[in-house]
PDB file of C-alpha atoms in Angstrom:
ATOM      1  CA  MET A   1     -47.664 -13.993  -1.144  1.00 37.00           C
ATOM      2  CA  ARG A   2     -47.767 -13.933   2.426  1.00 39.00           C
ATOM      3  CA  ARG A   3     -45.884 -15.632   5.493  1.00 40.00           C
ATOM      4  CA  ALA A   4     -44.859 -13.801   7.700  1.00 41.00           C
ATOM      5  CA  THR A   5     -42.048 -14.182  10.556  1.00 39.00           C
ATOM      6  CA  PRO A   6     -44.345 -13.811  13.746  1.00 40.00           C
ATOM      7  CA  LEU A   7     -43.492 -10.070  15.782  1.00 37.00           C
ATOM      8  CA  VAL A   8     -42.919 -10.691  19.656  1.00 35.00           C
ATOM      9  CA  PRO A   9     -44.705  -7.794  21.104  1.00 37.00           C
ATOM     10  CA  VAL A  10     -44.787  -4.691  21.402  1.00 34.00           C
ATOM     11  CA  VAL A  11     -45.673  -3.768  25.018  1.00 32.00           C
ATOM     12  CA  ALA A  12     -48.168  -6.149  27.205  1.00 33.00           C
ATOM     13  CA  ALA A  13     -51.493  -3.491  26.245  1.00 33.00           C
ATOM     14  CA  LEU A  14     -51.360  -5.270  22.823  1.00 32.00           C
ATOM     15  CA  LEU A  15     -55.130  -6.802  22.301  1.00 33.00           C
ATOM     16  CA  VAL A  16     -55.639  -9.129  24.236  1.00 31.00           C
ATOM     17  CA  LEU A  17     -57.403 -12.303  22.171  1.00 33.00           C
ATOM     18  CA  THR A  18     -59.349 -14.755  23.909  1.00 32.00           C
ATOM     19  CA  ALA A  19     -59.201 -17.624  20.334  1.00 34.00           C
ATOM     20  CA  CYS A  20     -56.788 -20.049  19.321  1.00 36.00           C
ATOM     21  CA  GLY A  21     -54.082 -18.822  17.207  1.00 35.00           C
ATOM     22  CA  SER A  22     -54.147 -18.211  13.130  1.00 40.00           C
ATOM     23  CA  GLU A  23     -53.152 -20.686  10.896  1.00 48.00           C
ATOM     24  CA  GLN A  24     -50.813 -18.236   9.350  1.00 41.00           C
ATOM     25  CA  SER A  25     -47.010 -17.007  10.921  1.00 35.00           C
ATOM     26  CA  GLY A  26     -46.772 -13.186  11.549  1.00 39.00           C
ATOM     27  CA  THR A  27     -51.392 -13.971  11.989  1.00 43.00           C
ATOM     28  CA  ARG A  28     -53.219 -14.209  14.831  1.00 39.00           C
ATOM     29  CA  GLN A  29     -57.078 -14.427  14.819  1.00 42.00           C
ATOM     30  CA  GLY A  30     -60.309 -13.996  16.454  1.00 42.00           C
ATOM     31  CA  GLY A  31     -62.111 -17.048  17.605  1.00 40.00           C
ATOM     32  CA  ALA A  32     -66.121 -17.957  16.976  1.00 40.00           C
ATOM     33  CA  GLY A  33     -67.619 -15.005  18.342  1.00 38.00           C
ATOM     34  CA  GLU A  34     -66.217 -15.219  21.353  1.00 37.00           C
ATOM     35  CA  ALA A  35     -66.095 -12.094  23.291  1.00 33.00           C
ATOM     36  CA  ALA A  36     -62.122 -10.180  23.395  1.00 34.00           C
ATOM     37  CA  GLY A  37     -60.295  -7.621  25.410  1.00 35.00           C
ATOM     38  CA  PRO A  38     -61.667  -3.941  23.675  1.00 34.00           C
ATOM     39  CA  ALA A  39     -58.597  -3.024  20.706  1.00 33.00           C
ATOM     40  CA  SER A  40     -55.536  -0.818  22.394  1.00 42.00           C
ATOM     41  CA  GLY A  41     -54.566   2.886  21.507  1.00 42.00           C
ATOM     42  CA  ALA A  42     -56.838   5.106  19.446  1.00 52.00           C
ATOM     43  CA  PRO A  43     -59.623   3.567  16.579  1.00 65.00           C
ATOM     44  CA  VAL A  44     -59.210   3.832  12.810  1.00 78.00           C
ATOM     45  CA  THR A  45     -62.287   5.121  11.307  1.00 77.00           C
ATOM     46  CA  ASP A  46     -61.749   3.744   8.342  1.00 84.00           C
ATOM     47  CA  ALA A  47     -65.399   1.908   7.172  1.00 90.00           C
ATOM     48  CA  PRO A  48     -65.619  -2.299   7.239  1.00 93.00           C
ATOM     49  CA  VAL A  49     -64.886  -4.046   3.721  1.00 95.00           C
ATOM     50  CA  ASP A  50     -67.552  -7.073   4.328  1.00 95.00           C
ATOM     51  CA  GLY A  51     -67.652  -6.953   7.962  1.00 96.00           C
ATOM     52  CA  VAL A  52     -63.854  -6.752   8.587  1.00 97.00           C
ATOM     53  CA  ARG A  53     -62.843  -3.402  10.140  1.00 95.00           C
ATOM     54  CA  ILE A  54     -59.390  -2.831  11.239  1.00 95.00           C
ATOM     55  CA  THR A  55     -60.055  -1.068  14.935  1.00 94.00           C
ATOM     56  CA  SER A  56     -56.153  -0.167  15.756  1.00 93.00           C
ATOM     57  CA  VAL A  57     -52.324   0.367  13.943  1.00 93.00           C
ATOM     58  CA  THR A  58     -49.526   0.099  15.802  1.00 92.00           C
ATOM     59  CA  ILE A  59     -46.440   1.347  13.988  1.00 88.00           C
ATOM     60  CA  PRO A  60     -43.420   2.099  16.299  1.00 82.00           C
ATOM     61  CA  SER A  61     -42.627   5.720  15.681  1.00 59.00           C
ATOM     62  CA  PRO A  62     -41.948   9.192  17.736  1.00 48.00           C
ATOM     63  CA  SER A  63     -44.560  10.627  15.563  1.00 45.00           C
ATOM     64  CA  PRO A  64     -48.494  10.084  16.427  1.00 46.00           C
ATOM     65  CA  SER A  65     -50.660  10.962  14.483  1.00 48.00           C
ATOM     66  CA  PRO A  66     -54.878  10.848  15.256  1.00 47.00           C
ATOM     67  CA  LYS A  67     -56.223   7.538  13.601  1.00 51.00           C
ATOM     68  CA  ARG A  68     -53.322   4.913  14.614  1.00 48.00           C
ATOM     69  CA  SER A  69     -52.099   3.506  18.208  1.00 46.00           C
ATOM     70  CA  TYR A  70     -48.509   3.712  18.873  1.00 43.00           C
ATOM     71  CA  SER A  71     -45.839   1.939  20.667  1.00 43.00           C
ATOM     72  CA  VAL A  72     -42.526   2.307  22.258  1.00 41.00           C
ATOM     73  CA  GLN A  73     -40.447  -0.067  20.741  1.00 42.00           C
ATOM     74  CA  ALA A  74     -39.413  -2.858  21.896  1.00 44.00           C
ATOM     75  CA  GLU A  75     -36.632  -5.918  21.229  1.00 49.00           C
ATOM     76  CA  ARG A  76     -37.750  -7.138  18.246  1.00 52.00           C
ATOM     77  CA  LEU A  77     -36.352  -9.948  15.979  1.00 57.00           C
ATOM     78  CA  PRO A  78     -33.593  -8.987  13.688  1.00 59.00           C
ATOM     79  CA  GLY A  79     -34.642  -6.761  10.573  1.00 67.00           C
ATOM     80  CA  ASP A  80     -38.729  -7.005  12.199  1.00 82.00           C
ATOM     81  CA  SER A  81     -40.575  -3.852  11.442  1.00 84.00           C
ATOM     82  CA  GLY A  82     -43.313  -3.854  14.650  1.00 88.00           C
ATOM     83  CA  ILE A  83     -45.666  -3.035  12.930  1.00 92.00           C
ATOM     84  CA  SER A  84     -50.070  -4.457  13.095  1.00 94.00           C
ATOM     85  CA  ALA A  85     -52.743  -3.581  13.036  1.00 95.00           C
ATOM     86  CA  ALA A  86     -56.037  -4.920  15.569  1.00 95.00           C
ATOM     87  CA  TYR A  87     -59.110  -5.769  13.171  1.00 97.00           C
ATOM     88  CA  GLU A  88     -62.558  -6.917  14.279  1.00 97.00           C
ATOM     89  CA  VAL A  89     -65.257  -9.855  11.805  1.00 98.00           C
ATOM     90  CA  THR A  90     -68.582  -9.354  12.364  1.00 97.00           C
ATOM     91  CA  ASN A  91     -71.131 -11.768  11.009  1.00 97.00           C
ATOM     92  CA  GLY A  92     -74.026 -10.691   9.644  1.00 95.00           C
ATOM     93  CA  GLY A  93     -75.445 -13.393   7.697  1.00 93.00           C
ATOM     94  CA  THR A  94     -77.643 -16.351   9.309  1.00 95.00           C
ATOM     95  CA  GLU A  95     -75.228 -19.380   9.706  1.00 96.00           C
ATOM     96  CA  ALA A  96     -71.476 -19.502  10.619  1.00 97.00           C
ATOM     97  CA  LEU A  97     -68.578 -18.313   8.174  1.00 97.00           C
ATOM     98  CA  THR A  98     -64.923 -19.249   7.547  1.00 97.00           C
ATOM     99  CA  TYR A  99     -63.651 -15.686   6.074  1.00 97.00           C
ATOM    100  CA  GLU A 100     -60.536 -14.873   4.267  1.00 96.00           C
ATOM    101  CA  ILE A 101     -59.185 -11.674   5.009  1.00 97.00           C
ATOM    102  CA  LEU A 102     -56.160 -10.072   2.589  1.00 96.00           C
ATOM    103  CA  PHE A 103     -54.724  -6.976   4.462  1.00 97.00           C
ATOM    104  CA  HIS A 104     -52.454  -4.110   2.795  1.00 96.00           C
ATOM    105  CA  PHE A 105     -49.230  -2.284   4.589  1.00 95.00           C
ATOM    106  CA  THR A 106     -49.107   0.323   2.505  1.00 94.00           C
ATOM    107  CA  THR A 107     -47.710   4.075   2.372  1.00 93.00           C
ATOM    108  CA  ASP A 108     -49.146   7.297   2.652  1.00 91.00           C
ATOM    109  CA  SER A 109     -50.225   7.609  -1.046  1.00 92.00           C
ATOM    110  CA  GLY A 110     -51.849   3.670  -1.326  1.00 91.00           C
ATOM    111  CA  ALA A 111     -48.933   2.202  -2.433  1.00 94.00           C
ATOM    112  CA  SER A 112     -48.250  -1.944  -1.344  1.00 94.00           C
ATOM    113  CA  MET A 113     -45.659  -2.305   0.444  1.00 95.00           C
ATOM    114  CA  ALA A 114     -47.385  -5.769   1.487  1.00 94.00           C
ATOM    115  CA  ASN A 115     -49.785  -7.994   1.659  1.00 95.00           C
ATOM    116  CA  ARG A 116     -51.252 -10.983   4.675  1.00 95.00           C
ATOM    117  CA  GLU A 117     -53.820 -13.221   4.396  1.00 94.00           C
ATOM    118  CA  VAL A 118     -55.700 -14.310   7.324  1.00 96.00           C
ATOM    119  CA  THR A 119     -57.767 -16.332   8.246  1.00 95.00           C
ATOM    120  CA  VAL A 120     -61.079 -16.634  10.439  1.00 97.00           C
ATOM    121  CA  ARG A 121     -63.356 -19.699  11.293  1.00 96.00           C
ATOM    122  CA  ASP A 122     -66.460 -20.739  12.469  1.00 96.00           C
ATOM    123  CA  VAL A 123     -67.886 -16.402  13.049  1.00 98.00           C
ATOM    124  CA  ARG A 124     -71.516 -17.384  13.974  1.00 97.00           C
ATOM    125  CA  PRO A 125     -74.529 -15.924  12.935  1.00 97.00           C
ATOM    126  CA  GLY A 126     -74.492 -12.215  15.128  1.00 97.00           C
ATOM    127  CA  ALA A 127     -70.755 -12.553  16.816  1.00 98.00           C
ATOM    128  CA  THR A 128     -67.415 -10.744  16.246  1.00 98.00           C
ATOM    129  CA  ALA A 129     -64.460 -12.306  15.929  1.00 98.00           C
ATOM    130  CA  ARG A 130     -61.271 -10.694  16.536  1.00 97.00           C
ATOM    131  CA  GLY A 131     -56.946 -10.853  16.561  1.00 96.00           C
ATOM    132  CA  THR A 132     -54.230  -8.959  14.836  1.00 96.00           C
ATOM    133  CA  VAL A 133     -52.479  -9.529  11.984  1.00 96.00           C
ATOM    134  CA  GLU A 134     -48.221  -8.439  11.728  1.00 95.00           C
ATOM    135  CA  LEU A 135     -46.734  -7.342   8.831  1.00 93.00           C
ATOM    136  CA  GLY A 136     -43.009  -8.438  10.135  1.00 90.00           C
ATOM    137  CA  VAL A 137     -40.011  -7.946   8.151  1.00 90.00           C
ATOM    138  CA  LEU A 138     -40.100  -5.524   5.089  1.00 87.00           C
ATOM    139  CA  GLN A 139     -38.742  -5.905   1.951  1.00 86.00           C
ATOM    140  CA  ARG A 140     -35.733  -4.219   2.060  1.00 85.00           C
ATOM    141  CA  GLY A 141     -36.200  -0.923   0.201  1.00 86.00           C
ATOM    142  CA  ALA A 142     -39.125  -1.236   0.736  1.00 88.00           C
ATOM    143  CA  SER A 143     -41.096   2.090   1.339  1.00 91.00           C
ATOM    144  CA  ALA A 144     -42.310   2.971   4.580  1.00 89.00           C
ATOM    145  CA  VAL A 145     -45.816   1.597   5.910  1.00 91.00           C
ATOM    146  CA  THR A 146     -47.878   3.899   7.477  1.00 90.00           C
ATOM    147  CA  ARG A 147     -51.304   2.093   6.672  1.00 91.00           C
ATOM    148  CA  VAL A 148     -53.095  -0.876   7.001  1.00 94.00           C
ATOM    149  CA  LYS A 149     -55.701  -1.212   4.886  1.00 94.00           C
ATOM    150  CA  VAL A 150     -58.640  -4.490   3.935  1.00 96.00           C
ATOM    151  CA  GLY A 151     -58.043  -5.697   1.019  1.00 94.00           C
ATOM    152  CA  ARG A 152     -60.085  -8.709  -0.512  1.00 93.00           C
ATOM    153  CA  VAL A 153     -62.744 -10.470   1.880  1.00 95.00           C
ATOM    154  CA  THR A 154     -63.759 -14.261   1.262  1.00 94.00           C
ATOM    155  CA  LYS A 155     -66.024 -16.137   3.153  1.00 95.00           C
ATOM    156  CA  VAL A 156     -68.203 -19.375   2.833  1.00 95.00           C
ATOM    157  CA  PRO A 157     -70.297 -21.107   5.020  1.00 95.00           C
ATOM    158  CA  ALA A 158     -68.001 -22.890   8.177  1.00 96.00           C
ATOM    159  CA  ALA A 159     -69.384 -26.090   7.283  1.00 94.00           C
ATOM    160  CA  GLU A 160     -68.088 -26.350   3.280  1.00 95.00           C
ATOM    161  CA  ALA A 161     -64.705 -24.175   4.176  1.00 95.00           C
ATOM    162  CA  PRO A 162     -61.458 -26.334   3.546  1.00 92.00           C
ATOM    163  CA  PRO A 163     -60.058 -27.500   6.339  1.00 91.00           C
ATOM    164  CA  ALA A 164     -57.513 -25.923   9.170  1.00 90.00           C
ATOM    165  CA  PRO A 165     -53.901 -27.473   8.345  1.00 87.00           C
ATOM    166  CA  GLY A 166     -53.464 -30.826  10.114  1.00 88.00           C
ATOM    167  CA  ASP A 167     -57.310 -31.411  10.550  1.00 93.00           C
ATOM    168  CA  CYS A 168     -59.002 -34.136   8.565  1.00 95.00           C
ATOM    169  CA  PRO A 169     -63.039 -33.874   8.314  1.00 93.00           C
ATOM    170  CA  GLU A 170     -65.585 -35.761   8.968  1.00 90.00           C
ATOM    171  CA  GLY A 171     -65.402 -37.777   5.726  1.00 89.00           C
ATOM    172  CA  GLY A 172     -62.018 -38.584   6.654  1.00 94.00           C
ATOM    173  CA  VAL A 173     -60.625 -36.631   2.805  1.00 96.00           C
ATOM    174  CA  ARG A 174     -58.978 -32.748   2.718  1.00 95.00           C
ATOM    175  CA  VAL A 175     -59.793 -30.717  -0.131  1.00 95.00           C
ATOM    176  CA  THR A 176     -57.940 -27.918  -1.181  1.00 94.00           C
ATOM    177  CA  VAL A 177     -56.837 -25.084  -3.691  1.00 93.00           C
ATOM    178  CA  ASP A 178     -53.264 -24.028  -4.027  1.00 91.00           C
ATOM    179  CA  ASP A 179     -52.233 -20.312  -4.941  1.00 85.00           C
ATOM    180  CA  GLY A 180     -51.720 -21.168  -8.775  1.00 83.00           C
ATOM    181  CA  ASP A 181     -49.269 -20.047 -11.835  1.00 81.00           C
ATOM    182  CA  ALA A 182     -49.822 -17.349 -14.691  1.00 73.00           C
ATOM    183  CA  ALA A 183     -47.848 -17.643 -17.732  1.00 70.00           C
ATOM    184  CA  MET A 184     -48.285 -14.984 -20.726  1.00 64.00           C
ATOM    185  CA  GLY A 185     -52.543 -14.856 -19.760  1.00 76.00           C
ATOM    186  CA  LEU A 186     -52.805 -19.224 -19.203  1.00 89.00           C
ATOM    187  CA  ARG A 187     -53.591 -19.760 -15.437  1.00 91.00           C
ATOM    188  CA  VAL A 188     -53.358 -22.612 -13.976  1.00 93.00           C
ATOM    189  CA  VAL A 189     -54.924 -23.327 -10.003  1.00 94.00           C
ATOM    190  CA  GLY A 190     -54.453 -27.304  -8.418  1.00 95.00           C
ATOM    191  CA  LEU A 191     -56.772 -29.089  -6.972  1.00 96.00           C
ATOM    192  CA  HIS A 192     -55.026 -31.397  -4.197  1.00 96.00           C
ATOM    193  CA  LEU A 193     -57.279 -34.588  -2.262  1.00 97.00           C
ATOM    194  CA  GLU A 194     -55.145 -35.903   0.579  1.00 97.00           C
ATOM    195  CA  ASN A 195     -57.091 -39.403   2.169  1.00 97.00           C
ATOM    196  CA  CYS A 196     -56.547 -38.345   5.360  1.00 96.00           C
ATOM    197  CA  GLY A 197     -58.659 -41.088   7.039  1.00 95.00           C
ATOM    198  CA  THR A 198     -58.298 -44.544   7.899  1.00 96.00           C
ATOM    199  CA  SER A 199     -59.765 -46.485   5.371  1.00 96.00           C
ATOM    200  CA  PRO A 200     -58.881 -46.231   1.403  1.00 97.00           C
ATOM    201  CA  TYR A 201     -60.454 -43.716  -0.817  1.00 97.00           C
ATOM    202  CA  SER A 202     -61.400 -44.258  -4.656  1.00 97.00           C
ATOM    203  CA  LEU A 203     -62.042 -41.739  -7.027  1.00 96.00           C
ATOM    204  CA  ASP A 204     -62.715 -42.958 -10.571  1.00 92.00           C
ATOM    205  CA  GLY A 205     -62.581 -39.578 -13.269  1.00 95.00           C
ATOM    206  CA  TYR A 206     -62.905 -35.598 -12.940  1.00 97.00           C
ATOM    207  CA  PRO A 207     -64.462 -33.490  -9.880  1.00 97.00           C
ATOM    208  CA  GLU A 208     -67.832 -32.071 -10.177  1.00 97.00           C
ATOM    209  CA  LEU A 209     -67.823 -28.031  -9.651  1.00 97.00           C
ATOM    210  CA  THR A 210     -69.748 -25.786  -9.089  1.00 96.00           C
ATOM    211  CA  LEU A 211     -69.011 -21.175 -10.556  1.00 97.00           C
ATOM    212  CA  LEU A 212     -70.425 -19.278  -7.527  1.00 96.00           C
ATOM    213  CA  ASP A 213     -69.957 -15.429  -7.850  1.00 94.00           C
ATOM    214  CA  ASP A 214     -69.520 -12.567  -5.183  1.00 91.00           C
ATOM    215  CA  GLY A 215     -73.378 -13.834  -3.487  1.00 91.00           C
ATOM    216  CA  LEU A 216     -71.943 -17.681  -3.726  1.00 93.00           C
ATOM    217  CA  LYS A 217     -75.264 -18.580  -6.733  1.00 94.00           C
ATOM    218  CA  PRO A 218     -74.202 -19.863  -9.572  1.00 95.00           C
ATOM    219  CA  VAL A 219     -72.253 -18.663 -12.409  1.00 94.00           C
ATOM    220  CA  ASP A 220     -74.026 -18.426 -16.161  1.00 90.00           C
ATOM    221  CA  GLY A 221     -72.315 -18.348 -19.279  1.00 89.00           C
ATOM    222  CA  VAL A 222     -68.920 -20.412 -18.537  1.00 93.00           C
ATOM    223  CA  THR A 223     -69.137 -24.060 -19.976  1.00 94.00           C
ATOM    224  CA  VAL A 224     -66.972 -26.761 -17.072  1.00 95.00           C
ATOM    225  CA  VAL A 225     -64.657 -28.825 -19.965  1.00 95.00           C
ATOM    226  CA  HIS A 226     -62.592 -32.316 -18.606  1.00 96.00           C
ATOM    227  CA  GLY A 227     -58.732 -32.275 -20.197  1.00 95.00           C
ATOM    228  CA  SER A 228     -57.940 -29.281 -21.916  1.00 93.00           C
ATOM    229  CA  GLY A 229     -60.171 -27.797 -23.614  1.00 91.00           C
ATOM    230  CA  GLY A 230     -58.321 -27.102 -26.226  1.00 90.00           C
ATOM    231  CA  ILE A 231     -56.534 -24.251 -23.989  1.00 91.00           C
ATOM    232  CA  SER A 232     -53.358 -25.402 -24.305  1.00 87.00           C
ATOM    233  CA  THR A 233     -51.119 -28.229 -24.908  1.00 78.00           C
ATOM    234  CA  GLY A 234     -47.869 -29.851 -23.077  1.00 72.00           C
ATOM    235  CA  THR A 235     -50.003 -29.740 -20.567  1.00 81.00           C
ATOM    236  CA  ARG A 236     -51.143 -33.077 -18.748  1.00 88.00           C
ATOM    237  CA  PHE A 237     -55.577 -31.927 -18.721  1.00 94.00           C
ATOM    238  CA  ASP A 238     -55.235 -34.670 -21.478  1.00 93.00           C
ATOM    239  CA  GLU A 239     -54.100 -37.464 -19.721  1.00 94.00           C
ATOM    240  CA  PRO A 240     -57.527 -39.754 -19.768  1.00 93.00           C
ATOM    241  CA  PRO A 241     -58.975 -40.680 -15.857  1.00 94.00           C
ATOM    242  CA  ARG A 242     -58.049 -43.458 -14.259  1.00 94.00           C
ATOM    243  CA  PRO A 243     -59.509 -45.616 -10.901  1.00 95.00           C
ATOM    244  CA  LEU A 244     -57.257 -44.794  -7.617  1.00 95.00           C
ATOM    245  CA  THR A 245     -57.474 -46.083  -4.681  1.00 97.00           C
ATOM    246  CA  LEU A 246     -55.665 -43.698  -2.408  1.00 97.00           C
ATOM    247  CA  LYS A 247     -54.663 -45.073   1.143  1.00 97.00           C
ATOM    248  CA  PRO A 248     -54.681 -44.022   3.908  1.00 96.00           C
ATOM    249  CA  GLY A 249     -51.795 -41.110   4.416  1.00 96.00           C
ATOM    250  CA  GLU A 250     -51.693 -41.080   0.123  1.00 97.00           C
ATOM    251  CA  LYS A 251     -52.451 -37.585  -1.927  1.00 97.00           C
ATOM    252  CA  ALA A 252     -54.573 -36.924  -5.441  1.00 97.00           C
ATOM    253  CA  VAL A 253     -54.055 -33.810  -7.578  1.00 97.00           C
ATOM    254  CA  SER A 254     -56.469 -32.098 -10.483  1.00 96.00           C
ATOM    255  CA  GLY A 255     -56.618 -29.074 -11.343  1.00 95.00           C
ATOM    256  CA  LEU A 256     -58.481 -26.017 -13.240  1.00 96.00           C
ATOM    257  CA  MET A 257     -57.046 -24.699 -16.540  1.00 94.00           C
ATOM    258  CA  TRP A 258     -58.189 -20.961 -18.800  1.00 94.00           C
ATOM    259  CA  ARG A 259     -57.156 -18.205 -20.503  1.00 91.00           C
ATOM    260  CA  ASN A 260     -57.625 -14.567 -18.862  1.00 86.00           C
ATOM    261  CA  THR A 261     -58.334 -12.710 -22.875  1.00 83.00           C
ATOM    262  CA  THR A 262     -60.738 -10.376 -22.499  1.00 82.00           C
ATOM    263  CA  GLN A 263     -62.397  -9.963 -25.654  1.00 78.00           C
ATOM    264  CA  PHE A 264     -65.513  -8.099 -26.897  1.00 78.00           C
ATOM    265  CA  GLY A 265     -68.775  -8.613 -24.017  1.00 79.00           C
ATOM    266  CA  GLU A 266     -67.970  -8.335 -19.746  1.00 85.00           C
ATOM    267  CA  PRO A 267     -65.508 -10.563 -18.293  1.00 88.00           C
ATOM    268  CA  VAL A 268     -66.310 -12.698 -15.746  1.00 92.00           C
ATOM    269  CA  ASN A 269     -64.328 -13.794 -12.834  1.00 92.00           C
ATOM    270  CA  VAL A 270     -65.519 -16.362 -10.245  1.00 94.00           C
ATOM    271  CA  PRO A 271     -64.238 -16.247  -6.931  1.00 94.00           C
ATOM    272  CA  TYR A 272     -65.559 -19.302  -5.698  1.00 96.00           C
ATOM    273  CA  VAL A 273     -65.711 -23.150  -7.325  1.00 97.00           C
ATOM    274  CA  ARG A 274     -67.335 -25.261  -4.763  1.00 97.00           C
ATOM    275  CA  VAL A 275     -66.415 -28.829  -4.988  1.00 97.00           C
ATOM    276  CA  ARG A 276     -67.022 -32.593  -4.778  1.00 96.00           C
ATOM    277  CA  ALA A 277     -63.881 -34.815  -4.892  1.00 96.00           C
ATOM    278  CA  LYS A 278     -66.574 -37.411  -6.412  1.00 95.00           C
ATOM    279  CA  ALA A 279     -70.445 -38.073  -6.866  1.00 94.00           C
ATOM    280  CA  GLY A 280     -71.694 -38.492  -3.539  1.00 93.00           C
ATOM    281  CA  ALA A 281     -68.769 -36.584  -1.774  1.00 94.00           C
ATOM    282  CA  ALA A 282     -68.745 -33.669   0.844  1.00 94.00           C
ATOM    283  CA  LEU A 283     -68.962 -30.442  -0.491  1.00 95.00           C
ATOM    284  CA  VAL A 284     -65.932 -27.957  -0.116  1.00 96.00           C
ATOM    285  CA  THR A 285     -66.057 -24.841  -1.345  1.00 96.00           C
ATOM    286  CA  VAL A 286     -62.781 -23.179  -1.977  1.00 95.00           C
ATOM    287  CA  THR A 287     -61.710 -19.111  -3.411  1.00 93.00           C
ATOM    288  CA  PRO A 288     -59.337 -19.245  -6.391  1.00 92.00           C
ATOM    289  CA  HIS A 289     -60.631 -16.244  -7.898  1.00 91.00           C
ATOM    290  CA  LEU A 290     -60.387 -17.333 -11.250  1.00 93.00           C
ATOM    291  CA  ASP A 291     -60.472 -14.121 -13.788  1.00 91.00           C
ATOM    292  CA  LEU A 292     -61.689 -15.712 -16.682  1.00 92.00           C
ATOM    293  CA  GLY A 293     -62.163 -13.135 -18.977  1.00 88.00           C
ATOM    294  CA  THR A 294     -64.247 -13.109 -22.167  1.00 89.00           C
ATOM    295  CA  THR A 295     -63.104 -16.804 -22.864  1.00 88.00           C
ATOM    296  CA  GLY A 296     -66.721 -18.967 -21.048  1.00 90.00           C
ATOM    297  CA  LYS A 297     -63.979 -22.040 -20.765  1.00 93.00           C
ATOM    298  CA  LEU A 298     -62.528 -23.622 -18.103  1.00 96.00           C
ATOM    299  CA  ALA A 299     -60.808 -26.908 -18.128  1.00 96.00           C
ATOM    300  CA  VAL A 300     -60.168 -29.306 -15.349  1.00 97.00           C
ATOM    301  CA  ARG A 301     -58.105 -32.256 -14.908  1.00 96.00           C
ATOM    302  CA  ALA A 302     -58.947 -35.564 -14.118  1.00 97.00           C
ATOM    303  CA  TRP A 303     -57.537 -36.931 -10.785  1.00 97.00           C
ATOM    304  CA  ALA A 304     -53.897 -38.238 -10.818  1.00 96.00           C
ATOM    305  CA  PRO A 305     -52.040 -39.436  -8.354  1.00 95.00           C
ATOM    306  CA  ALA A 306     -49.765 -36.345  -6.660  1.00 92.00           C
ATOM    307  CA  PRO A 307     -45.833 -36.656  -7.645  1.00 86.00           C
ATOM    308  CA  GLU A 308     -45.157 -37.705  -4.644  1.00 67.00           C
ATOM    309  CA  GLU A 309     -46.936 -40.666  -4.510  1.00 52.00           C
ATOM    310  CA  THR A 310     -46.160 -41.184  -7.801  1.00 46.00           C
ATOM    311  CA  ASP A 311     -42.468 -41.280  -7.416  1.00 40.00           C
ATOM    312  CA  ARG A 312     -42.685 -43.418  -3.560  1.00 37.00           C
ATOM    313  CA  LYS A 313     -44.347 -46.661  -6.417  1.00 40.00           C
ATOM    314  CA  MET A 314     -41.349 -46.294  -8.901  1.00 36.00           C
ATOM    315  CA  PRO A 315     -39.481 -49.309  -8.441  1.00 36.00           C
ATOM    316  CA  ARG A 316     -36.130 -49.111  -7.588  1.00 38.00           C
ATOM    317  CA  THR A 317     -32.965 -50.299  -9.943  1.00 35.00           C
TER     318      THR A 317
END
């Protein structure tokens, strides 16, 4: 859904950032509320979305608009659109937060031509982090992009956020969630665990889950079942749990499965899931955005060796 080719700077007057680079190609992010220079160009006046707002948009074009900044087009990578947006994230809460932000690159009519996702980590209470998000290469045949909008914003306590790529938490275990898969109303999202520490790590059973709403409060009325729970056959969710010991560098996988069927009642959406790999393990809050419909059921798979670990340990013939 996501990666964009990094943009060669359009002009030297683009926003100056004071923090480290972002985790995703095609984006740059501000740090934990560090000071930054003012955004270049005419301001964008759209209201903030959960503390996130776009401050300026750069679109190489000879036709200026009062709500966007425009720049002289410099040499760029082949196919690069030259379109980017400066944004800022303000934490109005009382604890440090990590934000995941989905940006929509749209036409004047509001049709989305591309989406880009940015992670902004460790924004302190009352602080503002600034960065830019770049469109990069626009898909062939797409209509002209003239606007950039803030779409979905999710935020979790910084201490519970999944680690940045390449980082290993203090406990030596990295837990992340993938983008998932969907077919005919069946949804499956993978949970991934890597022993990034220096000591063996043991698992035996299922991850512990707490489903959370938009306010990070527990969701009522949803049953978490071990195994497939009859949601779908032919999956690996009904494989029984067995003890695992992961050596440093080894990985395990679990998963979530549900149907988004909607019948009688109010559909349930679960943006956040708080995960413990096992009893007593550190909390990690992931954002799989579960559209559970009215089924009231979520299946969880037992931890199992990741496919690459199984392949590695198969005897050679």
